[in-house]
Coordinates of C-alpha atoms and ligand atoms in Angstrom, one line a residue:
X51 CA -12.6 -17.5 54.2
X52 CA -13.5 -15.5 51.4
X53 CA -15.8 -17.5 48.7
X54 CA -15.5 -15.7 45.6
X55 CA -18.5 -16.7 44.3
X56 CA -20.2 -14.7 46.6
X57 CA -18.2 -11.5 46.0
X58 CA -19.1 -10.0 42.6
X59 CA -17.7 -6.3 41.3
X60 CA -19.0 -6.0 38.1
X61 CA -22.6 -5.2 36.1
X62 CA -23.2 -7.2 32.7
X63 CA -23.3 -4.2 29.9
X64 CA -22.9 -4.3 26.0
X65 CA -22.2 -8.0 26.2
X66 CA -19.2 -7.6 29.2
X67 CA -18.6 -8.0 32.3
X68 CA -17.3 -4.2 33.3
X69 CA -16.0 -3.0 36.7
X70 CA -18.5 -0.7 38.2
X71 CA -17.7 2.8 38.4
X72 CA -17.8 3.2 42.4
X73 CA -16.9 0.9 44.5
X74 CA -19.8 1.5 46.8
X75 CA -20.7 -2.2 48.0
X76 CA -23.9 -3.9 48.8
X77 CA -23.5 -6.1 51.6
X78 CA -25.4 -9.7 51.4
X79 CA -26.7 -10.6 54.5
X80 CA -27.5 -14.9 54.8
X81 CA -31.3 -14.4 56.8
X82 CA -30.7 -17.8 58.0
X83 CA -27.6 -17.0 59.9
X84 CA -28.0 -13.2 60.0
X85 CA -24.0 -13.4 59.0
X86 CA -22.9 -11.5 56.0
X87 CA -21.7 -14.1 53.1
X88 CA -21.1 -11.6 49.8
X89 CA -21.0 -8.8 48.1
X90 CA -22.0 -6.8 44.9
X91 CA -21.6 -3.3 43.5
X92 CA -24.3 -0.5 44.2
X93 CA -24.8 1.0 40.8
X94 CA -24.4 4.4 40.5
X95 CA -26.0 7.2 37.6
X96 CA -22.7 6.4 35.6
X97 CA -23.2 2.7 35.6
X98 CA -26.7 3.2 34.6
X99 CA -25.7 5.8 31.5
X100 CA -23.4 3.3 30.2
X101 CA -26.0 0.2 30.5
X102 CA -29.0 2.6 29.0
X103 CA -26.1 3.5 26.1
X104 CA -25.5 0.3 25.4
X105 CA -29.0 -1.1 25.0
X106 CA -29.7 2.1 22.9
X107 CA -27.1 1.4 20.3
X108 CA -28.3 -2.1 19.8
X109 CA -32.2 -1.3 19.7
X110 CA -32.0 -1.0 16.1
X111 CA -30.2 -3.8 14.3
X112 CA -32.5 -6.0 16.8
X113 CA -35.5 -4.5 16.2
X114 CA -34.9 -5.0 12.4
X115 CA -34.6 -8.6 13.3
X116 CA -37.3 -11.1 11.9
X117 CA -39.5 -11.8 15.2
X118 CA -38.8 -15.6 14.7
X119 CA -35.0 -14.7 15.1
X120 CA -35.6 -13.1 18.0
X121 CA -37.3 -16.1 19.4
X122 CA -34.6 -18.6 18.8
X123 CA -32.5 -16.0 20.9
X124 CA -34.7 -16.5 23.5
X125 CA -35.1 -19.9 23.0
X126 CA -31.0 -20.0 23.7
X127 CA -31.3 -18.6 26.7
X128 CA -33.9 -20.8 27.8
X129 CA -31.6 -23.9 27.1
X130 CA -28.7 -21.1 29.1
X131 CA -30.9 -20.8 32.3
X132 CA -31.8 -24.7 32.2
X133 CA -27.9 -25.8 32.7
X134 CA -28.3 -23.5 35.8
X135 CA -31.2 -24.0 37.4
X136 CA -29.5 -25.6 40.7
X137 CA -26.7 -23.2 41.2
X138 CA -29.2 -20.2 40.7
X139 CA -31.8 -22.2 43.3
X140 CA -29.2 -22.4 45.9
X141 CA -27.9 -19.2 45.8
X142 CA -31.4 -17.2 45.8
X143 CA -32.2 -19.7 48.7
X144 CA -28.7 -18.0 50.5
X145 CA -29.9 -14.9 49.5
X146 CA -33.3 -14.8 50.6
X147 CA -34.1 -17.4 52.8
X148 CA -36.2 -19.3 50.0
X149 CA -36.4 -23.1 51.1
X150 CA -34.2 -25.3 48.2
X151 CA -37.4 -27.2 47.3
X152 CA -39.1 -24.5 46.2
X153 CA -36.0 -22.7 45.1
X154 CA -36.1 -25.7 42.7
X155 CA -39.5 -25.3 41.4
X156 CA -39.4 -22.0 41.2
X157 CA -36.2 -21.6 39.0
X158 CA -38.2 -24.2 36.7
X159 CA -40.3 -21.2 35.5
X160 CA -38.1 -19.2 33.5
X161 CA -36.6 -21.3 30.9
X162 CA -40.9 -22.2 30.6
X163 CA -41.3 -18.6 30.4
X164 CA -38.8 -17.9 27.5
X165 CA -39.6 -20.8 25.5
X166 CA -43.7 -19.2 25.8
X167 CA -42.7 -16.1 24.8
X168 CA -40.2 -17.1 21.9
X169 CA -43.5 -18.4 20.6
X170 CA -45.2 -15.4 20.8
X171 CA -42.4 -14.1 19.0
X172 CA -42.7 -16.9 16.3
X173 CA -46.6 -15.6 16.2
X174 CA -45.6 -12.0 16.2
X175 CA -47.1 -9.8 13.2
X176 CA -45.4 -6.6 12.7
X177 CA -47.4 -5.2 9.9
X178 CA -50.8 -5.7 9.6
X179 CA -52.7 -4.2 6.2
X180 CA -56.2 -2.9 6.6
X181 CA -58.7 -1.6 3.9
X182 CA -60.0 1.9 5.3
X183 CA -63.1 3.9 4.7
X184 CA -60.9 6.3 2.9
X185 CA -58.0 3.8 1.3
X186 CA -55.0 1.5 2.6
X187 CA -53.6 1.7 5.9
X188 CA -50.7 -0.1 7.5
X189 CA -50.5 -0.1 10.6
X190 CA -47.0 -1.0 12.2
X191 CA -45.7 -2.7 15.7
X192 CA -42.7 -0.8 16.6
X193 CA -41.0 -2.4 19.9
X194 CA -41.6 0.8 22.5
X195 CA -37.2 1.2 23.0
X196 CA -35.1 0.8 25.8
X197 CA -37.1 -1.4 28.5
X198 CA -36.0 -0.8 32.1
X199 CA -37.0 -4.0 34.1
X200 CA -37.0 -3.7 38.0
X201 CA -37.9 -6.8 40.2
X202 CA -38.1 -8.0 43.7
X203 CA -36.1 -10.1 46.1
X204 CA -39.2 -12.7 46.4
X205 CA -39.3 -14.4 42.9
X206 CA -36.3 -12.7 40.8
X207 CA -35.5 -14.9 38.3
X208 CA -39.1 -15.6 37.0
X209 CA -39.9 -11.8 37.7
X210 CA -37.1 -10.6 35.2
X211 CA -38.4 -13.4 32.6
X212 CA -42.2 -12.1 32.7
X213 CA -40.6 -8.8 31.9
X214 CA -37.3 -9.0 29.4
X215 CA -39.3 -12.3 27.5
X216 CA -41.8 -10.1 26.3
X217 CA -39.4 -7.2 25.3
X218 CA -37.0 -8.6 23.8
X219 CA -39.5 -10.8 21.3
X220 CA -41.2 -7.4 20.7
X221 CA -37.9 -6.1 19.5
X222 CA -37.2 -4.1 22.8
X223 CA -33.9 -4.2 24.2
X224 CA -33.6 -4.0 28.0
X225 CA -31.8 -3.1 31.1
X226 CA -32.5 -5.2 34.2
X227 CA -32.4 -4.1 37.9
X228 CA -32.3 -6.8 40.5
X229 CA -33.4 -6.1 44.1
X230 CA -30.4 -5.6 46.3
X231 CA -31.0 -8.5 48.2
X232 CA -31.2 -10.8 45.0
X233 CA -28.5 -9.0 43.0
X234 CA -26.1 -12.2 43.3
X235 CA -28.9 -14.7 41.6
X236 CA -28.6 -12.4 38.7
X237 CA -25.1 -12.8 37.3
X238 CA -26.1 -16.5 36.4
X239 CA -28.8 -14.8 34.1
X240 CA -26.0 -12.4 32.8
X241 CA -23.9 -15.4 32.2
X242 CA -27.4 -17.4 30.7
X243 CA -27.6 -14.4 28.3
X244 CA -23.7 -14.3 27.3
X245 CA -24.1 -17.8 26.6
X246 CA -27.2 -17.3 24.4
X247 CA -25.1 -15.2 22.4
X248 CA -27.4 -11.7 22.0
X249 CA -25.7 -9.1 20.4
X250 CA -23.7 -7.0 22.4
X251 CA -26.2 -4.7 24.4
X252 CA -29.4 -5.7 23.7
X253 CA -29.3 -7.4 27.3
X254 CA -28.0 -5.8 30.3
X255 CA -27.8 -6.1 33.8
X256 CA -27.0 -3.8 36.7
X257 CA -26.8 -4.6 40.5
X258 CA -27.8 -1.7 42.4
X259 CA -30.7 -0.8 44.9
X260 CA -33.5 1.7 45.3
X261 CA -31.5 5.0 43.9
X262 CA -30.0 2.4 41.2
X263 CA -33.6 1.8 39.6
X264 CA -35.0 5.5 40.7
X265 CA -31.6 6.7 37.9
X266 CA -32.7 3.8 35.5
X267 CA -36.7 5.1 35.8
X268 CA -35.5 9.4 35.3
X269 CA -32.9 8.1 32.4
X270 CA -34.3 10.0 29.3
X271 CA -33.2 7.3 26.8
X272 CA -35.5 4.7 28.6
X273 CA -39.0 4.3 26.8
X274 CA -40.8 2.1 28.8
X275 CA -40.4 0.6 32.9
X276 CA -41.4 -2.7 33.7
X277 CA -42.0 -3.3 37.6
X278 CA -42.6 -5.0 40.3
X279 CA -42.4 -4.3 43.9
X280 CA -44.2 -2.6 46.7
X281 CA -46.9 0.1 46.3
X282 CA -44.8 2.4 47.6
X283 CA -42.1 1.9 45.4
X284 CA -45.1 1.5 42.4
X285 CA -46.3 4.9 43.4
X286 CA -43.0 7.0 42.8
X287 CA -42.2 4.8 39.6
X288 CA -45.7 6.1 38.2
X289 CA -45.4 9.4 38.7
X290 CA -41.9 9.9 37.7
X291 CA -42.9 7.9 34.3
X292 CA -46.4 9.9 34.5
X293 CA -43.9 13.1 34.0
X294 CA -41.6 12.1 31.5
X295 CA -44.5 10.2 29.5
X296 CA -42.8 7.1 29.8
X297 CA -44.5 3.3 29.4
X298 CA -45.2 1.9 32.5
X299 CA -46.8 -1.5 33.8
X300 CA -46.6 -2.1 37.9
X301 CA -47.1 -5.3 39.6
X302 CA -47.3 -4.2 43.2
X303 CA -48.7 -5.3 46.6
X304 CA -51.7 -7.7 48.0
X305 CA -53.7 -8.7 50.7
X306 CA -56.1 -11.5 48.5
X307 CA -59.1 -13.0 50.2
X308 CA -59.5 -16.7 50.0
X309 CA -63.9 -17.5 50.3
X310 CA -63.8 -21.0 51.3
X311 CA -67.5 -22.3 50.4
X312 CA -69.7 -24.4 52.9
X313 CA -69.0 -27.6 51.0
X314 CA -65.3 -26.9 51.0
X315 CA -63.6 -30.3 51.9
X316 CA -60.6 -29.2 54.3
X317 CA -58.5 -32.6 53.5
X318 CA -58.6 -31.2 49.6
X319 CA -58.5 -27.6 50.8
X320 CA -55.5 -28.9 53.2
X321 CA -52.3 -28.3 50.1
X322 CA -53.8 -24.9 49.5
X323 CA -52.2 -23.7 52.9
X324 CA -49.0 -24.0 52.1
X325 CA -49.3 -23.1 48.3
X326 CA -52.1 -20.6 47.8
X327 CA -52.2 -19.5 52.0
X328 CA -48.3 -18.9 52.5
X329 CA -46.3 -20.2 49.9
X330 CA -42.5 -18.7 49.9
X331 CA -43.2 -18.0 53.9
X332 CA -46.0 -15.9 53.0
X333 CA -43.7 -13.1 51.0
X334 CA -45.3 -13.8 47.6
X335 CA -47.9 -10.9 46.4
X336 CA -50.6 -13.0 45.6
X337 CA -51.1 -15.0 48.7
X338 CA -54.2 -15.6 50.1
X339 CA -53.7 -13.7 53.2
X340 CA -57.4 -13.0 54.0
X341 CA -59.4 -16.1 54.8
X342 CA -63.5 -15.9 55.1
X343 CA -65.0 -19.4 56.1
X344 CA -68.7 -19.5 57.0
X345 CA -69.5 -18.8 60.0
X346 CA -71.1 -21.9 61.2
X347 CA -67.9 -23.6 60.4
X348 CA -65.4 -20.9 61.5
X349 CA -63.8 -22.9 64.4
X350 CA -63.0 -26.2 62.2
X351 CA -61.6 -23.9 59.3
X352 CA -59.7 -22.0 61.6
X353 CA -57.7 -25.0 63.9
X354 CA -57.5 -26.6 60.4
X355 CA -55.4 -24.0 58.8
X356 CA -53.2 -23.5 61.9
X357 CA -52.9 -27.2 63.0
X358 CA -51.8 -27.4 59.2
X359 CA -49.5 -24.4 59.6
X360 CA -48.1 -25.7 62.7
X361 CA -47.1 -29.1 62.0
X362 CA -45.7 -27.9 58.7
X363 CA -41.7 -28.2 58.3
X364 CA -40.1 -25.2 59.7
X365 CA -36.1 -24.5 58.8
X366 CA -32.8 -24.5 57.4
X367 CA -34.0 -23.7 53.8
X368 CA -30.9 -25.6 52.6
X369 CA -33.0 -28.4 53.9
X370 CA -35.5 -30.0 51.0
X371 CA -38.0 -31.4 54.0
X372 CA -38.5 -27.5 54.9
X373 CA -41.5 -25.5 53.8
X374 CA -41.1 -22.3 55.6
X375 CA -37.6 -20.7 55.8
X376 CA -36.5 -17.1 57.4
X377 CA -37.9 -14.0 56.2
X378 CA -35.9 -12.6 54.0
X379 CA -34.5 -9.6 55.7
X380 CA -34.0 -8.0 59.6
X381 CA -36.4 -4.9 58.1
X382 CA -39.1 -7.2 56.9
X383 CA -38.6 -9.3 59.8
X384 CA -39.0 -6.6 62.3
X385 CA -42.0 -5.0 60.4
X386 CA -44.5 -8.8 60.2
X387 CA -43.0 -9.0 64.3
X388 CA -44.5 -5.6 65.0
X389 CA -47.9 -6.5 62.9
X390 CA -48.2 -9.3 65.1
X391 CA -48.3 -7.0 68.0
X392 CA -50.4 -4.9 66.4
X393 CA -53.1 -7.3 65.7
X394 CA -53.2 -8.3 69.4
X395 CA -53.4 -4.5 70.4
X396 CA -56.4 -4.0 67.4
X397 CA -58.1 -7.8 69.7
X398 CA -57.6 -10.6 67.1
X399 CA -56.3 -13.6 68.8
X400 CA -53.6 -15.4 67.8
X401 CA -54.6 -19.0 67.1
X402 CA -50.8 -20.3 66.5
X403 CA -47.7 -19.2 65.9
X404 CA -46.9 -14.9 67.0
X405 CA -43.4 -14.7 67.8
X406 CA -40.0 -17.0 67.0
X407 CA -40.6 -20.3 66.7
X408 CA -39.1 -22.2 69.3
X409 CA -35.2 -23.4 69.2
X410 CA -34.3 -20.6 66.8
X411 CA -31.7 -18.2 68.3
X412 CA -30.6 -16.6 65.0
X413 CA -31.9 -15.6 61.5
X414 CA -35.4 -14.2 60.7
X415 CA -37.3 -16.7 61.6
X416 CA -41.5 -15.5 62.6
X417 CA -43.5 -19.0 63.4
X418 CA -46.2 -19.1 61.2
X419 CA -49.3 -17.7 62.6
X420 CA -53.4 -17.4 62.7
X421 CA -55.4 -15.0 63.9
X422 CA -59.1 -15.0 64.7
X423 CA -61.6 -12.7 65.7
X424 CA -60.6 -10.7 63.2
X425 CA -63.1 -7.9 61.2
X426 CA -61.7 -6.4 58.1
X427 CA -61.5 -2.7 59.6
X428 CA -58.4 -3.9 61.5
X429 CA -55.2 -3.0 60.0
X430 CA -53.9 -7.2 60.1
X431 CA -56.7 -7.5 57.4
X432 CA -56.2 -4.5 55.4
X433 CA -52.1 -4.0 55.3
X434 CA -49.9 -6.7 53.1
X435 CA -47.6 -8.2 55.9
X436 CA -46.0 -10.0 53.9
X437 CA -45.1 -12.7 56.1
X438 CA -46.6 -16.0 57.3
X439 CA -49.4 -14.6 59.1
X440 CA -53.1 -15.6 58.1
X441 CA -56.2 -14.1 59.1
X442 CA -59.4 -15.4 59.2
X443 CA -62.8 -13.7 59.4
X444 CA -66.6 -15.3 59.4
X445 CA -69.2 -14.7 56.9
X446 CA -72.7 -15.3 57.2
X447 CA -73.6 -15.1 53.3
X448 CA -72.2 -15.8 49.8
X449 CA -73.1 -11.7 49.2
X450 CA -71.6 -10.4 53.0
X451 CA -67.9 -13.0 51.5
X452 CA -68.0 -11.0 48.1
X453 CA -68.2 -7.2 49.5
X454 CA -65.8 -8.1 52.7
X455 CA -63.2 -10.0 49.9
X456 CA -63.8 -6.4 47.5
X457 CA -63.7 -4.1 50.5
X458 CA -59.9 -3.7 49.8
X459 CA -57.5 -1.1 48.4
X460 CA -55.9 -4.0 46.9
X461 CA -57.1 -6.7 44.1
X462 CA -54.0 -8.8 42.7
X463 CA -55.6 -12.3 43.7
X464 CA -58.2 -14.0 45.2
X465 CA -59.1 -17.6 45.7
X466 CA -62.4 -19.6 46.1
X467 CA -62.3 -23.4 47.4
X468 CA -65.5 -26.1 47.4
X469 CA -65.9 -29.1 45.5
X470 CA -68.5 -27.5 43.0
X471 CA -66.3 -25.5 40.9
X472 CA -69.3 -24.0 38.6
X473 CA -70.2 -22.4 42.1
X474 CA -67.1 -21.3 43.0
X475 CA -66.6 -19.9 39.9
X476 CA -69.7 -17.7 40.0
X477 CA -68.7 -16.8 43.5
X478 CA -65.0 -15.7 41.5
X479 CA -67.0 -13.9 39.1
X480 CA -68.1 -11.7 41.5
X481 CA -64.4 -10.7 42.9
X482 CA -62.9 -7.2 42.4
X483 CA -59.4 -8.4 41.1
X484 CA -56.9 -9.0 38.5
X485 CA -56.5 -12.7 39.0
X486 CA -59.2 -15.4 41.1
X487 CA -58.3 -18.9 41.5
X488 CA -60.9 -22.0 41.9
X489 CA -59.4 -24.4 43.3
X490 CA -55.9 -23.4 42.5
X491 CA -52.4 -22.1 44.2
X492 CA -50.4 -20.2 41.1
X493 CA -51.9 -18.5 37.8
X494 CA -50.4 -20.5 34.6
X495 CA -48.4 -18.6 31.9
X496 CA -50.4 -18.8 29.2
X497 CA -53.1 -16.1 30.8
X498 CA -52.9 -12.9 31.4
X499 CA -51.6 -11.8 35.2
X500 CA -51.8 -8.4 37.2
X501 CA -53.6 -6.5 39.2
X502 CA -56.0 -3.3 39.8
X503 CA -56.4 -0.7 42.6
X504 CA -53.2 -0.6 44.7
X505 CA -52.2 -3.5 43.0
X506 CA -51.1 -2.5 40.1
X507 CA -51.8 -2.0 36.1
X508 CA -50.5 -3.5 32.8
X509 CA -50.7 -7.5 32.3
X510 CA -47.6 -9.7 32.4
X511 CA -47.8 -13.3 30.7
X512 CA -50.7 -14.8 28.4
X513 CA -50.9 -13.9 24.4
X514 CA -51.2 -10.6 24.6
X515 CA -47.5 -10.3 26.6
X516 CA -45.9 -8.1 23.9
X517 CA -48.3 -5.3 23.5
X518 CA -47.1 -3.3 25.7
X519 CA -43.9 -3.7 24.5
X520 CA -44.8 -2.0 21.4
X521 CA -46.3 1.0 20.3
X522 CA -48.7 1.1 16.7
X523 CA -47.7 3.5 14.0
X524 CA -50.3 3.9 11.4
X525 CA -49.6 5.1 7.5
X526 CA -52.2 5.9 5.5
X527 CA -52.5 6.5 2.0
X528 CA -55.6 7.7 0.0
X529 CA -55.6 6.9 -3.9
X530 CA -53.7 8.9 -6.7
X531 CA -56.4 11.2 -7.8
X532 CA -54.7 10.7 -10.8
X533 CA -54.3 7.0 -10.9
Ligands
LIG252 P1 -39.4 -2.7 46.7 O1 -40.5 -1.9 46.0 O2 -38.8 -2.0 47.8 O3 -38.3 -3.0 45.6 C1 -38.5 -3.7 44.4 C2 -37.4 -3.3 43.4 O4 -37.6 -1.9 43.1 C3 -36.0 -3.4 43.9 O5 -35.2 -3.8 42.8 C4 -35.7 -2.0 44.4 O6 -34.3 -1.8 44.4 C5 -36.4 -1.2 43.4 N1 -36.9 0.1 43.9 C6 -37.4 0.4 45.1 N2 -37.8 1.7 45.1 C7 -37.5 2.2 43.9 C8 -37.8 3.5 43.3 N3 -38.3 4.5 44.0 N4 -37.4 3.7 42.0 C9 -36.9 2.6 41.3 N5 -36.6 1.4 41.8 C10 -37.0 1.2 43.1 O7 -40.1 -4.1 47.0 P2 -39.4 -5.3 47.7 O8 -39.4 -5.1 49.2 O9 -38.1 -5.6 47.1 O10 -40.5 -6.5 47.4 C11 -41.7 -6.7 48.1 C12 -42.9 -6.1 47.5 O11 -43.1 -6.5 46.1 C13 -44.2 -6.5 48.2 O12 -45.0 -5.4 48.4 C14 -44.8 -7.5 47.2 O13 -46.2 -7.6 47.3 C15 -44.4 -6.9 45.9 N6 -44.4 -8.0 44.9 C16 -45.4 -7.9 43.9 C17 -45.5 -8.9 42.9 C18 -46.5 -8.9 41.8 O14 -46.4 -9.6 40.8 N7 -47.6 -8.1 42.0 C19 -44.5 -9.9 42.9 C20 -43.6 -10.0 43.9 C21 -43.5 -9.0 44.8

């Protein structure tokens, strides 16, 4: 039976829900049953000219707005998203496998999120006066224009409030891109934001995939992308913006190390597995997916991590007890099933875990798994899996942990564990990174968060979230000779 819930045929533009031009479909695919359950529209160029339009028109009666107005928008739609955080955790947990517990916390995040940057909004000084060497300047924060925000299937709801929080306080109206696979999650934002009662077109929403966001990136009237996604995808974004001049800031792909120190306590260290080591079954950017332990304690570090993975709840993610769920897709599936082979064929061993887990005949289901004997020329420690799949590599010395965790094309995270945190911190001092944990599973808010190399560039989140969702204009004036 049909649930229409689950079948949507519209985007959310100038304030409405319109009928997409085509009816080109994309199919949602349950990766706990493998059985399709619902369907949205693929977006086409058209759909995206009439979003990009709309958000254009209302750029600037809502960048004239006082900041602090714009805030209380945002605080509406905070209050909006809260009323739905259950109904948006269950369906992104139908849609990508997500287990409902942390479904739950995660869709805790974004009314947080709005709230913080409504305050930065509050905060937000548009004009600033400054005495020059030669006179008075003023030197105004325009919001950059029409923000296209593209996100991911792993996190979408608190992906698209790093992004449209930040531009819309700045004065920035926006056109948001869910992943394909996440694209049903997103009309309870639409709805949050109908609710919140923005003027028509300063938020919009269209479901779409790849060639969806590649039209919204080319579109001429859009100033500025916001992203997040693979490297690949990062990669074509950049250049295309690189061309046209366009704003851009990219969160992309990781493969963090994690240094556990000599001192590290493994019964303190043992939460960190599931929430810093492979939290959302490993498909989260800034897991710690590169272990080093020292080498005279490799063997207990290594059977603690996978007797911890192994004994943790496996599942239905409909089921609050579980920790790890399916992968979110066949592709994704099929690509961490052929790294496992691959890390067998480069002579790592696999600790636990390497296959299915047992007693699961369908969905995307990879058993959590450990390798050893691992060096950090093999592809299993340089290429982001992106799955459940840990590997762990001696060190002999504090300085051999720092260059093996900086011998990476990436740096998004990074994580150092031991009871004496001023150590550990120098230790993180020394990472080549955008973010380093002590201690720690998930970076708060209130700092900034992003990443270098292949990882990325621009900052999401902390005080400094609206700059680059604004551009300066300076006027200067030199005294009436006259005068
Ligand atoms: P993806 O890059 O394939 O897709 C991400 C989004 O971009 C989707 O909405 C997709 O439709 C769109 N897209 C893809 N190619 C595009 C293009 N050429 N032009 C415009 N839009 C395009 O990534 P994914 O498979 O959905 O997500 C997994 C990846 O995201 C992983 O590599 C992961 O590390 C990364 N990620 C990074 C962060 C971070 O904050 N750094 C957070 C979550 C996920």
């Amino acid at each position: 039976m049909t649930d229409d819930r689950y079948h949507r045929s519209e985007h959310f533009i100038n304030g409405e829900f319109r009928p997409a031009h085509s009816n080109a479909r994309i199919e949602l695919v349950d990766p706990a049953t493998e059985e399709v359950f619902g369907s949205t529209a693929f977006g086409d160029a058209a759909d995206v000219d009439d979003a990009v339009r709309a958000a254009k028109a209302a750029l600037p009666a809502w960048s004239a707005l006082e900041p602090k107005e714009r805030g209380d928008y945002l605080r509406k739609l905070a209050d909006a998203m809260e009323k739905r955080i259950d109904v948006i955790a269950e369906t992104v947990s139908k849609e990508n496998g997500t287990p409902i517990s942390l479904s739950k916390a995660m869709q805790g995040m974004p009314p947080a999120n709005y709230r913080y940057f409504a305050g930065l909004a509050d905060a937000f000084v548009p004009e600033e006066h400054r005495e020059t060497m030669a006179g008075d300047a003023f030197i105004q924060r325009m919001p950059v224009g029409v923000v296209g925000a593209i996100v991911p299937w792993n996190g979408p709801q608190p992906l698209i409030a790093w992004k449209i929080g930040p531009a819309l306080a700045a004065g920035c109206t926006v056109v948001v891109k869910p992943a394909a696979e996440t694209s049903l999650d997103a009309f309870y934002f639409a709805e949050a934001a109908q609710e919140a009662g923005f003027p028509p077109g300063v938020v919009n929403m269209i479901t779409g995939g790849r060639e969806t966001g590649a039209k919204l990136v080319e579109h001429p009237d859009v100033a500025k992308i916001a992203f997040t996604g693979s490297t690949r995808a990062g990669r074509q974004i950049a250049e295309q913006c690189g061309k046209d001049f366009k704003h851009v800031t990219l969160e992309l792909g990781g493969k963090s190390a994690g240094i556990l120190l000599d001192d590290v306590v493994l019964e303190d260290f043992k939460p960190f597995v599931m929430s810093a080591l492979t939290p959302n079954t490993g498909q989260t950017c800034r897991a710690l997916t590169r272990i080093l332990a020292p080498r005279e304690r490799y063997d207990e570090i290594v059977d603690f991590i996978a007797d911890t993975m192994k004994s943790t709840p496996l599942g239905e993610p409909s089921n609050p007890s579980n920790f790890y769920g399916p992968l979110v897709n066949k592709s994704q599936y099929e690509k961490v099933m052929s790294y496992l082979d691959l890390g067998k064929s480069e002579g790592a061993e696999i600790v636990t875990g390497g296959g299915r887990p047992e007693g699961f005949d369908k969905g995307y289901y990879v058993a959590p798994t450990v390798f050893k004997n691992v060096t950090n020329d093999m592809r299993i420690a340089r290429e982001e899996i992106f799955g459940p799949v840990i590997v762990v590599m001696p060190y002999d010395s504090i300085d051999e942990a720092i260059e093996i965790a900086n011998d990476s094309e990436y740096g998004l995270g990074g994580g150092v564990f031991s009871p004496d945190e001023d150590r550990a911190t120098d230790v993180a001092r020394r990472i080549v990174s955008g973010t380093v944990s002590v201690n720690a599973a998930s970076c708060p808010m209130d700092v900034p968060f992003g990443g270098i190399k292949n990882s990325g560039m621009g900052r999401e989140l902390g005080p400094d979230a609206l700059e680059p969702y604004t551009v300066t204009k300076t006027i200067f004036r030199t005294p009436v000779a006259s005068a």
